[in-house]
XYZ file of C-alpha atoms in Angstrom:
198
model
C -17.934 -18.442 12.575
C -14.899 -19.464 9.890
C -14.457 -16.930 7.680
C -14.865 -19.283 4.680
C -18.242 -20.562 5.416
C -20.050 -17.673 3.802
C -18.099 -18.579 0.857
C -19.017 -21.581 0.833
C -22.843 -21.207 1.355
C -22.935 -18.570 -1.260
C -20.860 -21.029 -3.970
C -23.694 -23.834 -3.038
C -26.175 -21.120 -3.721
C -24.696 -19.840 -6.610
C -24.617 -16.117 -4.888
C -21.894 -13.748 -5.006
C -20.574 -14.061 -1.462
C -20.319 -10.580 0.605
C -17.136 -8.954 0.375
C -15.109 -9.593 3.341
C -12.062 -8.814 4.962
C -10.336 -11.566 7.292
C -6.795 -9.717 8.092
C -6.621 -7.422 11.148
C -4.742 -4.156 10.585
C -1.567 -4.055 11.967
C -1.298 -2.260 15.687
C 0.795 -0.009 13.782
C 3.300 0.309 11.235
C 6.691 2.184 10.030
C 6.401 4.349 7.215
C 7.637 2.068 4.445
C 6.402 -1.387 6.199
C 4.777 -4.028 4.173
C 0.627 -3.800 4.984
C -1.037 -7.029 3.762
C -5.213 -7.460 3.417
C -6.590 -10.675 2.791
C -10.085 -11.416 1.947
C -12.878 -12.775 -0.051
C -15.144 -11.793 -2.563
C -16.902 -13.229 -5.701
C -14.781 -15.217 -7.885
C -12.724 -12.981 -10.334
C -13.663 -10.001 -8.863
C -11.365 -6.544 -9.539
C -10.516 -5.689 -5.575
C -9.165 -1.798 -4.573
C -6.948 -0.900 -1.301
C -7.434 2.418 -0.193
C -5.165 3.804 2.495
C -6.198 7.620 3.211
C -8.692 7.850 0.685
C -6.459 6.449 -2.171
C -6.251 3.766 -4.346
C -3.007 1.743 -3.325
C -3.531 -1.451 -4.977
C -5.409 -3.743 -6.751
C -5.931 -7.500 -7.351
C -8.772 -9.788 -8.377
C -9.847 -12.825 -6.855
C -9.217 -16.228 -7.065
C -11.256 -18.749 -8.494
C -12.889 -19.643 -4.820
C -12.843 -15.714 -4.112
C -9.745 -15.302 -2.247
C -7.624 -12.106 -2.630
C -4.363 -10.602 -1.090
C -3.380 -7.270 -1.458
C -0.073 -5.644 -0.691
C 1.156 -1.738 -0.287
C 3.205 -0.021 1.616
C 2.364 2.079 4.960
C 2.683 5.896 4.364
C 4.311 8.319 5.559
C 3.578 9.277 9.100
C 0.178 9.594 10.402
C -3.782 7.959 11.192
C -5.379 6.722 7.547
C -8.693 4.873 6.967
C -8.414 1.681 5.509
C -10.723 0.442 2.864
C -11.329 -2.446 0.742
C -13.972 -2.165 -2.344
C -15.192 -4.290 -5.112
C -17.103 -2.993 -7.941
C -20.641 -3.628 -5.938
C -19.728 -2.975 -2.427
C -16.973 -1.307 -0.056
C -15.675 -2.148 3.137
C -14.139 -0.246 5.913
C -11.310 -2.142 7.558
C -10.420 0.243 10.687
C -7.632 2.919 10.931
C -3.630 2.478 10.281
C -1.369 4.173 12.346
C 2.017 4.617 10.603
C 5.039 6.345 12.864
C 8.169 5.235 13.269
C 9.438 2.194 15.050
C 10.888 2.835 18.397
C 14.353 0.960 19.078
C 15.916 0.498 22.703
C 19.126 -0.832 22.677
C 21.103 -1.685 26.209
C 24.816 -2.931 26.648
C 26.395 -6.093 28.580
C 23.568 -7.336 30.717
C 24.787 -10.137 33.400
C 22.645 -12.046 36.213
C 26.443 -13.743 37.592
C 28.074 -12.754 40.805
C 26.863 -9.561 42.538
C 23.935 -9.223 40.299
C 23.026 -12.427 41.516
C 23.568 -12.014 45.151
C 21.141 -8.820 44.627
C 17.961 -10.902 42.518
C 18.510 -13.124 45.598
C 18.027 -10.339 48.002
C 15.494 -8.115 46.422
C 13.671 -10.579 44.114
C 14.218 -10.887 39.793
C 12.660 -7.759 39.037
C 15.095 -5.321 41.093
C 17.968 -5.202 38.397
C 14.999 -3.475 35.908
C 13.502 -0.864 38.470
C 15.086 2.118 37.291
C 15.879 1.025 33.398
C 12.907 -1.139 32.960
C 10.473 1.924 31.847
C 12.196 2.831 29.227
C 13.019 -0.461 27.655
C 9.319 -0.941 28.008
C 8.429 2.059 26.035
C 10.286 0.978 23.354
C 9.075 -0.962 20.196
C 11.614 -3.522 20.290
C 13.931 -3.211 23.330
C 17.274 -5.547 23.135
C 20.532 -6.486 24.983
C 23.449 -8.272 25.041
C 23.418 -11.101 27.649
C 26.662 -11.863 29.464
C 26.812 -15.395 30.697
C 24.140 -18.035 30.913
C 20.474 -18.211 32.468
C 20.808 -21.698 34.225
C 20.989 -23.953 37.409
C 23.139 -26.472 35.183
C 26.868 -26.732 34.309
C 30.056 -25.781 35.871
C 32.465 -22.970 35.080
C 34.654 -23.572 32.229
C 38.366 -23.571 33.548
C 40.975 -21.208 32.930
C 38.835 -18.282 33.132
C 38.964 -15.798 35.220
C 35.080 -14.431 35.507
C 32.214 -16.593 34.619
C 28.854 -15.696 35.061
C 25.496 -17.625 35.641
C 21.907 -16.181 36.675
C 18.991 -17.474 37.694
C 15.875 -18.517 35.287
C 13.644 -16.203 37.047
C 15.983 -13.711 35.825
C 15.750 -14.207 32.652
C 11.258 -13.553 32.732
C 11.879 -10.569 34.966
C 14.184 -9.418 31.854
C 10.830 -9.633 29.691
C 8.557 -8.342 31.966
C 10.137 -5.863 33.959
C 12.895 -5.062 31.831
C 10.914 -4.817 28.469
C 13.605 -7.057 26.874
C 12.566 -8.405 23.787
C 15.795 -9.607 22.569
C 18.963 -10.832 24.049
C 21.854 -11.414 21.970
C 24.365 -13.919 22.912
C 27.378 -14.165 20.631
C 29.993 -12.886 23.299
C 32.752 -14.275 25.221
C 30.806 -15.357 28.075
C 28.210 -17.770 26.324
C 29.679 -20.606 27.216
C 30.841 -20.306 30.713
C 28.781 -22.669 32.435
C 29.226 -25.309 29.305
C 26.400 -26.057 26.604
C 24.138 -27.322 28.615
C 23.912 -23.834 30.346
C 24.004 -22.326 27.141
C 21.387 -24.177 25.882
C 18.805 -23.620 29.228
């Protein structure tokens, strides 16, 4: 059922609608990361957060009900999460608030040998020893050295160019855990925009 339909039954009743929560809780956050809570309630309503037992913030609702309400995730560790109006209170699950786990991996190219090898031993082989550790990580990220592509021809006057397959580049993600490549680096462009661009 939409969330705003028992808002709008209980406005054609005239009823104060039942306080309700429509934002999940995060799967976790950092100590310090923004935590939003949207909801609805009655209209002009005075609406509590409590993280952990306490009060974090408070807003009242809009004319049609609708509230938002912003804090901060403490420090380190597993808090209830509540949201309360003056008639009623609401349970909204558990944060978890620990740090944010970075991975962060050098020059990564599919060209040449590397190549030769996803050929050989299929897109997945260049992650098998790296690849659960990356995974582990939060946010894992790596600089990629040449172009993913089947299009484009090496850019002259350059000594190495390098140029991977696509499958390379989902066995990266799924294997390797990579959640970000960079690509401002010399190598870019080898294989032309178009490359670039695939």
């Amino acid at each position: 059922m939409p969330f705003f339909l028992p808002v709008l039954a209980a406005l054609a009743t005239a009823q104060a609608p039942p306080l309700q929560v429509v934002s999940p809780l995060p799967r976790f956050l950092a100590p310090g990361g923004a935590m939003v809570v949207r909801g609805w309630a009655g209209r002009d309503e005075r609406i509590g957060l409590f993280v952990g037992g306490r009060r974090v913030a408070t807003t009242t609702s809009g004319r049609l009900g609708g509230f938002v309400l912003r804090t901060r995730a403490p420090s380190s560790g597993r808090y209830p999460v509540a949201v309360a109006s003056p008639e009623e209170r609401r349970n909204v699950g558990t944060l978890v608030s620990r740090p944010l786990v970075l991975a962060a991996a050098g020059d990564v190219a599919f060209g040449t040998d590397v190549a030769s090898a996803i050929a050989a031993n299929g897109p997945a082989y260049p992650w098998s020893s790296v690849g659960p550790l990356l995974r582990s990580a939060d946010l894992a990220t790596a600089n990629l050295e040449g172009t993913v592509s089947t299009r484009g021809s090496p850019v002259s006057n350059k000594p190495f160019t390098f140029r991977g397959p696509p499958s390379a580049l989902d066995a990266a993600a799924e294997s390797g855990g990579i959640d970000v490549f960079t690509v401002a680096n010399n190598h870019s462009l080898d294989f032309g925009r178009e490359a670039f661009f695939d």
